Amino acid sequence: MEPASQPHSNRYSLLTTLCQTRGVLSALVVGEALALIISFSVSALENFWVVLGQVSLLVQFIVSLSFALLYALNGIRAQLSDNIQAGAVIGTLVLVTFMTTLYISYLALFAEQAPVWFVIKSCAISALVAALFVQFMAIYNEHAKAHSAYASAQLDALQARIRPHFLFNTLNTIAELAHQDAHAAEDSALALASLSRAAMNVGKQSTLNDELQLAQRYIALEQWRFGTRLAVQWSIPDMVHNIAMPCLTLQPLLENAVLHGVEASATGSLIEVEVYLSEQSATVIVSNSVSANSESKRSHNGIALANIRKRLAILYHGRARLSQHRFDNRYRVKLVIPRMESFNESINR
């Protein structure tokens, strides 16, 4: 089940973006660039570094104090429209600039400048730079929204390719069981309901624990078909439930292991599922024995693995890996995903 996450509009709001690490760093860089430009324009070469230090201190103080105030507003961003948020950002920067330069003028730290003109000029520069920065962040947010929508469309398309083949196999299993064991057919139908519910969660977030339970239901379903030919050995740690993972990531790996290791062999196959956890990542290894008959079906396996790789690339931005190897008569698929409780952690990095 997908944990609660912040709404799409709030995730890409101006205040949310500014209060992230990337937004704060961008503001500090823009502020320092502004300080450098001002220093070049008002100072002679011999005292450039002194002026640069003074201006940098002033600008970074204004930026830091403004962001502290904006961070307080971030808690009520859901109640503010985009235009109000933009006005709040510009207004906060101008207000902080006004109060800071007014205090500096009162202390006569810049005696060579007229106090009133110094305050007015500083506020005008602050308003202009803030307006340009807000416009830049708005463009960035629109691009992020478009990229997110495109990624969601890709996930929908990729997930839809998995669903028909998966449902076709399970429906065939129930049809066969209906003629042999009505009670087994009922249990299989309940298992299919759980699997179908997961298949309908297109492009949504699940957990490693839920994915393992889903894979176990699928294996239980397939064991009605293959009996003793299908043997599965599970090596799973106790605590895996908080690790985010896309829906229907493990089940296709088990389905391929059944298809190429069990169905293609007259004697069956031993499927091994191993899960290893570290502080940074979670690793899932699915291995099965292979026979010569399975080689003709290996192209379907490549399609399924390519599908999963694309979904992982969209959600984890290159931080997840899926690899496959063959050692003698065993085929192994290795999945490595970063440990996180939400895909939003990957988006914000």
mmCIF file of C-alpha atoms in Angstrom:
data_model
loop_
_atom_site.group_PDB
_atom_site.id
_atom_site.type_symbol
_atom_site.label_atom_id
_atom_site.label_comp_id
_atom_site.label_asym_id
_atom_site.label_seq_id
_atom_site.Cartn_x
_atom_site.Cartn_y
_atom_site.Cartn_z
ATOM 1 C CA MET A 1 0.000 0.000 0.000
ATOM 2 C CA GLU A 2 1.362 3.412 -0.884
ATOM 3 C CA PRO A 3 2.234 5.632 2.045
ATOM 4 C CA ALA A 4 0.811 9.075 2.219
ATOM 5 C CA SER A 5 2.852 11.652 0.333
ATOM 6 C CA GLN A 6 2.510 15.315 -0.283
ATOM 7 C CA PRO A 7 0.138 16.415 -3.024
ATOM 8 C CA HIS A 8 1.509 16.988 -6.487
ATOM 9 C CA SER A 9 0.789 20.735 -6.411
ATOM 10 C CA ASN A 10 2.488 21.183 -3.022
ATOM 11 C CA ARG A 11 5.507 19.180 -4.079
ATOM 12 C CA TYR A 12 6.204 21.640 -6.886
ATOM 13 C CA SER A 13 5.130 24.825 -5.115
ATOM 14 C CA LEU A 14 7.548 27.756 -5.070
ATOM 15 C CA LEU A 15 8.082 27.701 -1.301
ATOM 16 C CA THR A 16 8.688 23.944 -1.302
ATOM 17 C CA THR A 17 11.317 24.263 -4.018
ATOM 18 C CA LEU A 18 13.035 27.202 -2.335
ATOM 19 C CA CYS A 19 13.212 25.433 1.028
ATOM 20 C CA GLN A 20 14.932 22.390 -0.429
ATOM 21 C CA THR A 21 18.721 22.153 -0.457
ATOM 22 C CA ARG A 22 18.859 22.922 -4.172
ATOM 23 C CA GLY A 23 16.784 26.101 -3.787
ATOM 24 C CA VAL A 24 18.811 27.444 -0.858
ATOM 25 C CA LEU A 25 22.103 26.735 -2.619
ATOM 26 C CA SER A 26 20.869 28.441 -5.794
ATOM 27 C CA ALA A 27 19.876 31.549 -3.832
ATOM 28 C CA LEU A 28 23.276 31.727 -2.118
ATOM 29 C CA VAL A 29 25.093 31.395 -5.439
ATOM 30 C CA VAL A 30 22.940 34.085 -7.055
ATOM 31 C CA GLY A 31 23.525 36.327 -4.045
ATOM 32 C CA GLU A 32 27.281 35.919 -4.252
ATOM 33 C CA ALA A 33 27.231 36.612 -7.994
ATOM 34 C CA LEU A 34 25.246 39.786 -7.297
ATOM 35 C CA ALA A 35 27.781 40.821 -4.638
ATOM 36 C CA LEU A 36 30.592 40.316 -7.134
ATOM 37 C CA ILE A 37 28.877 42.455 -9.770
ATOM 38 C CA ILE A 38 28.168 45.261 -7.281
ATOM 39 C CA SER A 39 31.768 45.204 -6.047
ATOM 40 C CA PHE A 40 33.130 45.544 -9.569
ATOM 41 C CA SER A 41 30.835 48.486 -10.261
ATOM 42 C CA VAL A 42 31.431 50.592 -7.139
ATOM 43 C CA SER A 43 35.029 49.968 -6.045
ATOM 44 C CA ALA A 44 38.475 50.807 -7.315
ATOM 45 C CA LEU A 45 40.951 48.013 -7.932
ATOM 46 C CA GLU A 46 43.008 48.661 -4.830
ATOM 47 C CA ASN A 47 40.112 48.161 -2.359
ATOM 48 C CA PHE A 48 38.094 45.615 -4.371
ATOM 49 C CA TRP A 49 38.494 42.738 -1.913
ATOM 50 C CA VAL A 50 37.453 44.843 1.047
ATOM 51 C CA VAL A 51 34.297 45.996 -0.733
ATOM 52 C CA LEU A 52 33.576 42.469 -1.953
ATOM 53 C CA GLY A 53 33.786 41.152 1.601
ATOM 54 C CA GLN A 54 31.438 43.838 2.918
ATOM 55 C CA VAL A 55 28.900 43.443 0.137
ATOM 56 C CA SER A 56 29.022 39.635 0.332
ATOM 57 C CA LEU A 57 28.388 39.740 4.062
ATOM 58 C CA LEU A 58 25.422 42.079 3.560
ATOM 59 C CA VAL A 59 23.891 40.076 0.703
ATOM 60 C CA GLN A 60 24.316 36.658 2.350
ATOM 61 C CA PHE A 61 22.875 37.977 5.615
ATOM 62 C CA ILE A 62 19.794 39.258 3.765
ATOM 63 C CA VAL A 63 19.409 35.967 1.866
ATOM 64 C CA SER A 64 19.833 33.826 4.999
ATOM 65 C CA LEU A 65 17.391 35.849 7.092
ATOM 66 C CA SER A 66 14.850 35.937 4.255
ATOM 67 C CA PHE A 67 14.988 32.169 3.831
ATOM 68 C CA ALA A 68 14.530 31.689 7.559
ATOM 69 C CA LEU A 69 11.284 33.675 7.327
ATOM 70 C CA LEU A 70 10.201 31.864 4.160
ATOM 71 C CA TYR A 71 10.815 28.507 5.821
ATOM 72 C CA ALA A 72 8.293 29.507 8.472
ATOM 73 C CA LEU A 73 5.766 30.258 5.699
ATOM 74 C CA ASN A 74 6.426 26.867 4.111
ATOM 75 C CA GLY A 75 4.199 25.253 6.736
ATOM 76 C CA ILE A 76 1.088 26.991 5.314
ATOM 77 C CA ARG A 77 2.022 26.733 1.609
ATOM 78 C CA ALA A 78 -1.070 24.616 0.884
ATOM 79 C CA GLN A 79 -3.242 27.634 1.677
ATOM 80 C CA LEU A 80 -1.332 29.983 -0.642
ATOM 81 C CA SER A 81 -1.690 30.270 -4.399
ATOM 82 C CA ASP A 82 1.357 30.457 -6.667
ATOM 83 C CA ASN A 83 0.981 34.204 -7.137
ATOM 84 C CA ILE A 84 0.723 34.809 -3.393
ATOM 85 C CA GLN A 85 3.802 32.665 -2.806
ATOM 86 C CA ALA A 86 5.738 34.641 -5.421
ATOM 87 C CA GLY A 87 4.647 37.909 -3.842
ATOM 88 C CA ALA A 88 5.615 36.605 -0.401
ATOM 89 C CA VAL A 89 9.116 35.716 -1.601
ATOM 90 C CA ILE A 90 9.698 39.090 -3.248
ATOM 91 C CA GLY A 91 8.086 40.983 -0.372
ATOM 92 C CA THR A 92 10.145 39.130 2.245
ATOM 93 C CA LEU A 93 13.424 39.828 0.467
ATOM 94 C CA VAL A 94 12.588 43.517 -0.015
ATOM 95 C CA LEU A 95 11.406 43.881 3.604
ATOM 96 C CA VAL A 96 14.546 42.250 5.001
ATOM 97 C CA THR A 97 16.690 44.380 2.697
ATOM 98 C CA PHE A 98 14.889 47.537 3.822
ATOM 99 C CA MET A 99 15.239 46.761 7.536
ATOM 100 C CA THR A 100 18.874 45.696 7.194
ATOM 101 C CA THR A 101 20.022 48.664 5.122
ATOM 102 C CA LEU A 102 18.022 51.049 7.323
ATOM 103 C CA TYR A 103 19.858 49.740 10.381
ATOM 104 C CA ILE A 104 23.189 49.991 8.568
ATOM 105 C CA SER A 105 22.409 53.571 7.617
ATOM 106 C CA TYR A 106 21.513 54.319 11.240
ATOM 107 C CA LEU A 107 24.907 52.990 12.332
ATOM 108 C CA ALA A 108 26.592 54.949 9.499
ATOM 109 C CA LEU A 109 28.610 51.902 8.402
ATOM 110 C CA PHE A 110 28.600 53.223 4.828
ATOM 111 C CA ALA A 111 29.216 56.910 5.601
ATOM 112 C CA GLU A 112 30.329 57.721 2.113
ATOM 113 C CA GLN A 113 26.819 57.023 0.743
ATOM 114 C CA ALA A 114 23.646 59.044 1.313
ATOM 115 C CA PRO A 115 21.544 56.952 3.729
ATOM 116 C CA VAL A 116 18.230 57.399 1.922
ATOM 117 C CA TRP A 117 19.702 56.672 -1.491
ATOM 118 C CA PHE A 118 21.526 53.612 -0.126
ATOM 119 C CA VAL A 119 18.290 52.165 1.266
ATOM 120 C CA ILE A 120 16.257 52.902 -1.883
ATOM 121 C CA LYS A 121 18.918 51.534 -4.223
ATOM 122 C CA SER A 122 19.352 48.358 -2.157
ATOM 123 C CA CYS A 123 15.589 47.704 -2.053
ATOM 124 C CA ALA A 124 15.278 48.263 -5.814
ATOM 125 C CA ILE A 125 18.109 45.835 -6.545
ATOM 126 C CA SER A 126 16.620 43.306 -4.121
ATOM 127 C CA ALA A 127 13.170 43.543 -5.757
ATOM 128 C CA LEU A 128 14.591 43.163 -9.273
ATOM 129 C CA VAL A 129 16.825 40.196 -8.435
ATOM 130 C CA ALA A 130 14.063 38.526 -6.387
ATOM 131 C CA ALA A 131 11.580 38.880 -9.260
ATOM 132 C CA LEU A 132 14.047 37.347 -11.732
ATOM 133 C CA PHE A 133 14.893 34.536 -9.313
ATOM 134 C CA VAL A 134 11.212 33.768 -8.686
ATOM 135 C CA GLN A 135 10.596 33.659 -12.438
ATOM 136 C CA PHE A 136 13.533 31.275 -12.866
ATOM 137 C CA MET A 137 12.221 28.993 -10.106
ATOM 138 C CA ALA A 138 8.730 29.069 -11.647
ATOM 139 C CA ILE A 139 10.185 27.907 -14.973
ATOM 140 C CA TYR A 140 12.122 25.191 -13.156
ATOM 141 C CA ASN A 141 8.944 24.011 -11.411
ATOM 142 C CA GLU A 142 7.011 23.870 -14.681
ATOM 143 C CA HIS A 143 9.797 21.799 -16.202
ATOM 144 C CA ALA A 144 9.778 19.494 -13.155
ATOM 145 C CA LYS A 145 5.989 19.067 -13.421
ATOM 146 C CA ALA A 146 6.246 18.219 -17.128
ATOM 147 C CA HIS A 147 9.044 15.742 -16.463
ATOM 148 C CA SER A 148 7.025 14.116 -13.663
ATOM 149 C CA ALA A 149 3.946 13.827 -15.893
ATOM 150 C CA TYR A 150 6.055 12.295 -18.686
ATOM 151 C CA ALA A 151 7.624 9.848 -16.236
ATOM 152 C CA SER A 152 4.169 8.867 -14.938
ATOM 153 C CA ALA A 153 2.980 8.250 -18.498
ATOM 154 C CA GLN A 154 6.024 6.074 -19.150
ATOM 155 C CA LEU A 155 5.384 4.106 -15.957
ATOM 156 C CA ASP A 156 1.739 3.574 -16.947
ATOM 157 C CA ALA A 157 2.782 2.241 -20.352
ATOM 158 C CA LEU A 158 5.500 -0.013 -18.923
ATOM 159 C CA GLN A 159 3.235 -1.384 -16.201
ATOM 160 C CA ALA A 160 0.489 -2.097 -18.742
ATOM 161 C CA ARG A 161 2.888 -4.319 -20.713
ATOM 162 C CA ILE A 162 3.420 -6.522 -17.682
ATOM 163 C CA ARG A 163 -0.231 -6.899 -16.680
ATOM 164 C CA PRO A 164 -1.803 -8.866 -19.597
ATOM 165 C CA HIS A 165 0.782 -11.693 -19.595
ATOM 166 C CA PHE A 166 0.602 -12.026 -15.825
ATOM 167 C CA LEU A 167 -3.218 -12.166 -15.716
ATOM 168 C CA PHE A 168 -3.358 -14.618 -18.625
ATOM 169 C CA ASN A 169 -1.196 -17.136 -16.769
ATOM 170 C CA THR A 170 -3.099 -16.889 -13.485
ATOM 171 C CA LEU A 171 -6.514 -17.183 -15.154
ATOM 172 C CA ASN A 172 -5.338 -20.341 -16.914
ATOM 173 C CA THR A 173 -4.275 -21.750 -13.568
ATOM 174 C CA ILE A 174 -7.713 -21.146 -12.033
ATOM 175 C CA ALA A 175 -9.437 -22.641 -15.075
ATOM 176 C CA GLU A 176 -7.409 -25.829 -14.704
ATOM 177 C CA LEU A 177 -8.023 -26.036 -10.951
ATOM 178 C CA ALA A 178 -11.796 -25.572 -11.350
ATOM 179 C CA HIS A 179 -12.002 -29.039 -12.972
ATOM 180 C CA GLN A 180 -9.792 -30.706 -10.356
ATOM 181 C CA ASP A 181 -10.279 -29.130 -6.932
ATOM 182 C CA ALA A 182 -12.983 -26.546 -6.223
ATOM 183 C CA HIS A 183 -11.447 -25.554 -2.883
ATOM 184 C CA ALA A 184 -8.052 -25.015 -4.498
ATOM 185 C CA ALA A 185 -9.699 -22.977 -7.245
ATOM 186 C CA GLU A 186 -11.328 -20.738 -4.600
ATOM 187 C CA ASP A 187 -8.000 -20.206 -2.829
ATOM 188 C CA SER A 188 -6.362 -19.432 -6.163
ATOM 189 C CA ALA A 189 -9.077 -16.909 -6.990
ATOM 190 C CA LEU A 190 -8.396 -15.111 -3.693
ATOM 191 C CA ALA A 191 -4.689 -15.075 -4.485
ATOM 192 C CA LEU A 192 -5.473 -13.740 -7.950
ATOM 193 C CA ALA A 193 -7.554 -10.951 -6.379
ATOM 194 C CA SER A 194 -4.540 -9.825 -4.367
ATOM 195 C CA LEU A 195 -2.283 -9.999 -7.405
ATOM 196 C CA SER A 196 -4.797 -8.143 -9.585
ATOM 197 C CA ARG A 197 -5.128 -5.409 -6.978
ATOM 198 C CA ALA A 198 -1.371 -4.902 -7.128
ATOM 199 C CA ALA A 199 -1.457 -4.933 -10.944
ATOM 200 C CA MET A 200 -3.982 -2.076 -10.883
ATOM 201 C CA ASN A 201 -1.615 0.150 -8.850
ATOM 202 C CA VAL A 202 0.009 1.400 -12.010
ATOM 203 C CA GLY A 203 3.258 3.254 -11.375
ATOM 204 C CA LYS A 204 2.624 3.551 -7.632
ATOM 205 C CA GLN A 205 4.861 2.955 -4.668
ATOM 206 C CA SER A 206 4.920 -0.281 -2.733
ATOM 207 C CA THR A 207 7.393 -1.704 -0.218
ATOM 208 C CA LEU A 208 9.889 -4.535 -0.373
ATOM 209 C CA ASN A 209 7.885 -6.436 2.237
ATOM 210 C CA ASP A 210 4.653 -6.114 0.211
ATOM 211 C CA GLU A 211 6.451 -7.151 -2.968
ATOM 212 C CA LEU A 212 7.829 -10.253 -1.247
ATOM 213 C CA GLN A 213 4.359 -11.176 0.035
ATOM 214 C CA LEU A 214 2.979 -10.680 -3.470
ATOM 215 C CA ALA A 215 5.704 -12.924 -4.892
ATOM 216 C CA GLN A 216 4.887 -15.600 -2.295
ATOM 217 C CA ARG A 217 1.205 -15.492 -3.275
ATOM 218 C CA TYR A 218 2.203 -15.896 -6.914
ATOM 219 C CA ILE A 219 4.423 -18.872 -6.089
ATOM 220 C CA ALA A 220 1.597 -20.458 -4.077
ATOM 221 C CA LEU A 221 -0.622 -20.045 -7.126
ATOM 222 C CA GLU A 222 1.910 -21.633 -9.459
ATOM 223 C CA GLN A 223 2.541 -24.548 -7.102
ATOM 224 C CA TRP A 224 -1.003 -25.725 -7.815
ATOM 225 C CA ARG A 225 0.099 -26.127 -11.440
ATOM 226 C CA PHE A 226 3.545 -27.657 -11.042
ATOM 227 C CA GLY A 227 3.328 -29.467 -7.719
ATOM 228 C CA THR A 228 6.645 -30.901 -6.571
ATOM 229 C CA ARG A 229 8.378 -29.660 -9.739
ATOM 230 C CA LEU A 230 8.399 -26.164 -8.227
ATOM 231 C CA ALA A 231 10.526 -25.706 -5.125
ATOM 232 C CA VAL A 232 11.342 -22.267 -3.683
ATOM 233 C CA GLN A 233 13.874 -21.425 -1.006
ATOM 234 C CA TRP A 234 13.379 -18.039 0.678
ATOM 235 C CA SER A 235 16.185 -16.236 2.546
ATOM 236 C CA ILE A 236 14.598 -13.033 3.876
ATOM 237 C CA PRO A 237 15.616 -10.827 6.832
ATOM 238 C CA ASP A 238 13.016 -10.003 9.470
ATOM 239 C CA MET A 239 12.735 -6.217 8.908
ATOM 240 C CA VAL A 240 12.228 -5.100 5.295
ATOM 241 C CA HIS A 241 8.829 -3.332 5.383
ATOM 242 C CA ASN A 242 10.021 0.317 5.228
ATOM 243 C CA ILE A 243 11.963 0.075 1.962
ATOM 244 C CA ALA A 244 10.176 1.688 -1.009
ATOM 245 C CA MET A 245 9.883 -0.284 -4.243
ATOM 246 C CA PRO A 246 7.706 0.006 -7.376
ATOM 247 C CA CYS A 247 4.650 -2.245 -7.578
ATOM 248 C CA LEU A 248 5.142 -5.498 -9.503
ATOM 249 C CA THR A 249 8.940 -5.472 -9.528
ATOM 250 C CA LEU A 250 9.689 -8.852 -7.934
ATOM 251 C CA GLN A 251 6.735 -10.856 -9.260
ATOM 252 C CA PRO A 252 7.893 -10.678 -12.920
ATOM 253 C CA LEU A 253 11.319 -11.956 -11.825
ATOM 254 C CA LEU A 254 9.668 -14.947 -10.127
ATOM 255 C CA GLU A 255 7.425 -15.468 -13.171
ATOM 256 C CA ASN A 256 10.445 -15.631 -15.447
ATOM 257 C CA ALA A 257 12.147 -18.068 -13.088
ATOM 258 C CA VAL A 258 9.050 -20.289 -13.204
ATOM 259 C CA LEU A 259 8.749 -19.998 -16.982
ATOM 260 C CA HIS A 260 12.375 -20.746 -17.821
ATOM 261 C CA GLY A 261 13.337 -22.950 -14.894
ATOM 262 C CA VAL A 262 10.228 -24.974 -14.035
ATOM 263 C CA GLU A 263 7.904 -25.013 -17.034
ATOM 264 C CA ALA A 264 10.739 -25.683 -19.469
ATOM 265 C CA SER A 265 12.090 -28.621 -17.450
ATOM 266 C CA ALA A 266 10.493 -32.036 -17.068
ATOM 267 C CA THR A 267 12.072 -32.470 -13.632
ATOM 268 C CA GLY A 268 11.345 -28.971 -12.341
ATOM 269 C CA SER A 269 13.659 -26.453 -10.722
ATOM 270 C CA LEU A 270 14.770 -24.996 -7.429
ATOM 271 C CA ILE A 271 14.194 -21.227 -7.261
ATOM 272 C CA GLU A 272 16.185 -19.330 -4.664
ATOM 273 C CA VAL A 273 15.125 -15.879 -3.451
ATOM 274 C CA GLU A 274 17.703 -14.064 -1.320
ATOM 275 C CA VAL A 275 17.385 -10.620 0.259
ATOM 276 C CA TYR A 276 20.352 -8.721 1.687
ATOM 277 C CA LEU A 277 20.143 -5.365 3.462
ATOM 278 C CA SER A 278 22.854 -2.767 4.065
ATOM 279 C CA GLU A 279 22.700 0.780 5.364
ATOM 280 C CA GLN A 280 22.550 2.212 1.829
ATOM 281 C CA SER A 281 20.762 -0.412 -0.275
ATOM 282 C CA ALA A 282 18.630 -3.540 -0.482
ATOM 283 C CA THR A 283 19.638 -6.431 -2.736
ATOM 284 C CA VAL A 284 17.305 -9.123 -4.053
ATOM 285 C CA ILE A 285 18.717 -12.146 -5.900
ATOM 286 C CA VAL A 286 16.460 -14.574 -7.777
ATOM 287 C CA SER A 287 18.147 -17.665 -9.227
ATOM 288 C CA ASN A 288 16.866 -20.810 -10.892
ATOM 289 C CA SER A 289 18.239 -23.812 -12.719
ATOM 290 C CA VAL A 290 17.942 -23.739 -16.504
ATOM 291 C CA SER A 291 17.723 -26.396 -19.184
ATOM 292 C CA ALA A 292 18.371 -26.399 -22.907
ATOM 293 C CA ASN A 293 14.627 -26.020 -23.585
ATOM 294 C CA SER A 294 14.559 -22.665 -21.814
ATOM 295 C CA GLU A 295 16.932 -20.964 -24.234
ATOM 296 C CA SER A 296 14.231 -20.481 -26.869
ATOM 297 C CA LYS A 297 12.145 -18.519 -24.349
ATOM 298 C CA ARG A 298 14.954 -16.346 -23.054
ATOM 299 C CA SER A 299 13.951 -13.449 -25.351
ATOM 300 C CA HIS A 300 10.772 -12.950 -23.314
ATOM 301 C CA ASN A 301 12.934 -12.730 -20.211
ATOM 302 C CA GLY A 302 14.945 -9.950 -21.866
ATOM 303 C CA ILE A 303 11.763 -7.963 -22.545
ATOM 304 C CA ALA A 304 10.636 -8.269 -18.919
ATOM 305 C CA LEU A 305 14.045 -7.258 -17.565
ATOM 306 C CA ALA A 306 14.216 -4.278 -19.939
ATOM 307 C CA ASN A 307 10.774 -3.213 -18.742
ATOM 308 C CA ILE A 308 11.844 -3.315 -15.095
ATOM 309 C CA ARG A 309 15.105 -1.482 -15.867
ATOM 310 C CA LYS A 310 13.198 1.386 -17.461
ATOM 311 C CA ARG A 311 10.858 1.698 -14.478
ATOM 312 C CA LEU A 312 13.795 1.677 -12.068
ATOM 313 C CA ALA A 313 15.604 4.330 -14.120
ATOM 314 C CA ILE A 314 12.551 6.614 -14.011
ATOM 315 C CA LEU A 315 11.934 6.242 -10.274
ATOM 316 C CA TYR A 316 15.481 6.039 -8.939
ATOM 317 C CA HIS A 317 17.310 8.223 -11.490
ATOM 318 C CA GLY A 318 20.089 5.715 -12.131
ATOM 319 C CA ARG A 319 20.609 4.761 -8.471
ATOM 320 C CA ALA A 320 19.091 1.257 -8.865
ATOM 321 C CA ARG A 321 20.652 -1.652 -10.782
ATOM 322 C CA LEU A 322 19.277 -4.810 -12.359
ATOM 323 C CA SER A 323 21.700 -7.380 -13.781
ATOM 324 C CA GLN A 324 21.511 -10.997 -14.903
ATOM 325 C CA HIS A 325 24.165 -13.710 -15.217
ATOM 326 C CA ARG A 326 24.366 -17.402 -16.036
ATOM 327 C CA PHE A 327 26.687 -19.655 -14.072
ATOM 328 C CA ASP A 328 26.871 -23.196 -15.437
ATOM 329 C CA ASN A 329 23.287 -24.470 -15.192
ATOM 330 C CA ARG A 330 21.856 -21.654 -13.047
ATOM 331 C CA TYR A 331 20.471 -18.294 -14.100
ATOM 332 C CA ARG A 332 20.616 -15.396 -11.619
ATOM 333 C CA VAL A 333 18.956 -11.978 -11.611
ATOM 334 C CA LYS A 334 20.250 -9.390 -9.135
ATOM 335 C CA LEU A 335 18.274 -6.283 -8.148
ATOM 336 C CA VAL A 336 19.870 -3.506 -6.068
ATOM 337 C CA ILE A 337 17.781 -0.533 -4.912
ATOM 338 C CA PRO A 338 18.673 2.345 -2.557
ATOM 339 C CA ARG A 339 17.099 2.219 0.896
ATOM 340 C CA MET A 340 14.442 4.923 1.206
ATOM 341 C CA GLU A 341 10.924 5.194 2.559
ATOM 342 C CA SER A 342 9.541 7.237 -0.341
ATOM 343 C CA PHE A 343 10.388 7.908 -3.991
ATOM 344 C CA ASN A 344 10.250 11.628 -3.111
ATOM 345 C CA GLU A 345 13.632 11.175 -1.420
ATOM 346 C CA SER A 346 15.080 10.166 -4.780
ATOM 347 C CA ILE A 347 13.361 13.056 -6.574
ATOM 348 C CA ASN A 348 14.746 15.647 -4.137
ATOM 349 C CA ARG A 349 18.329 14.451 -4.378
#
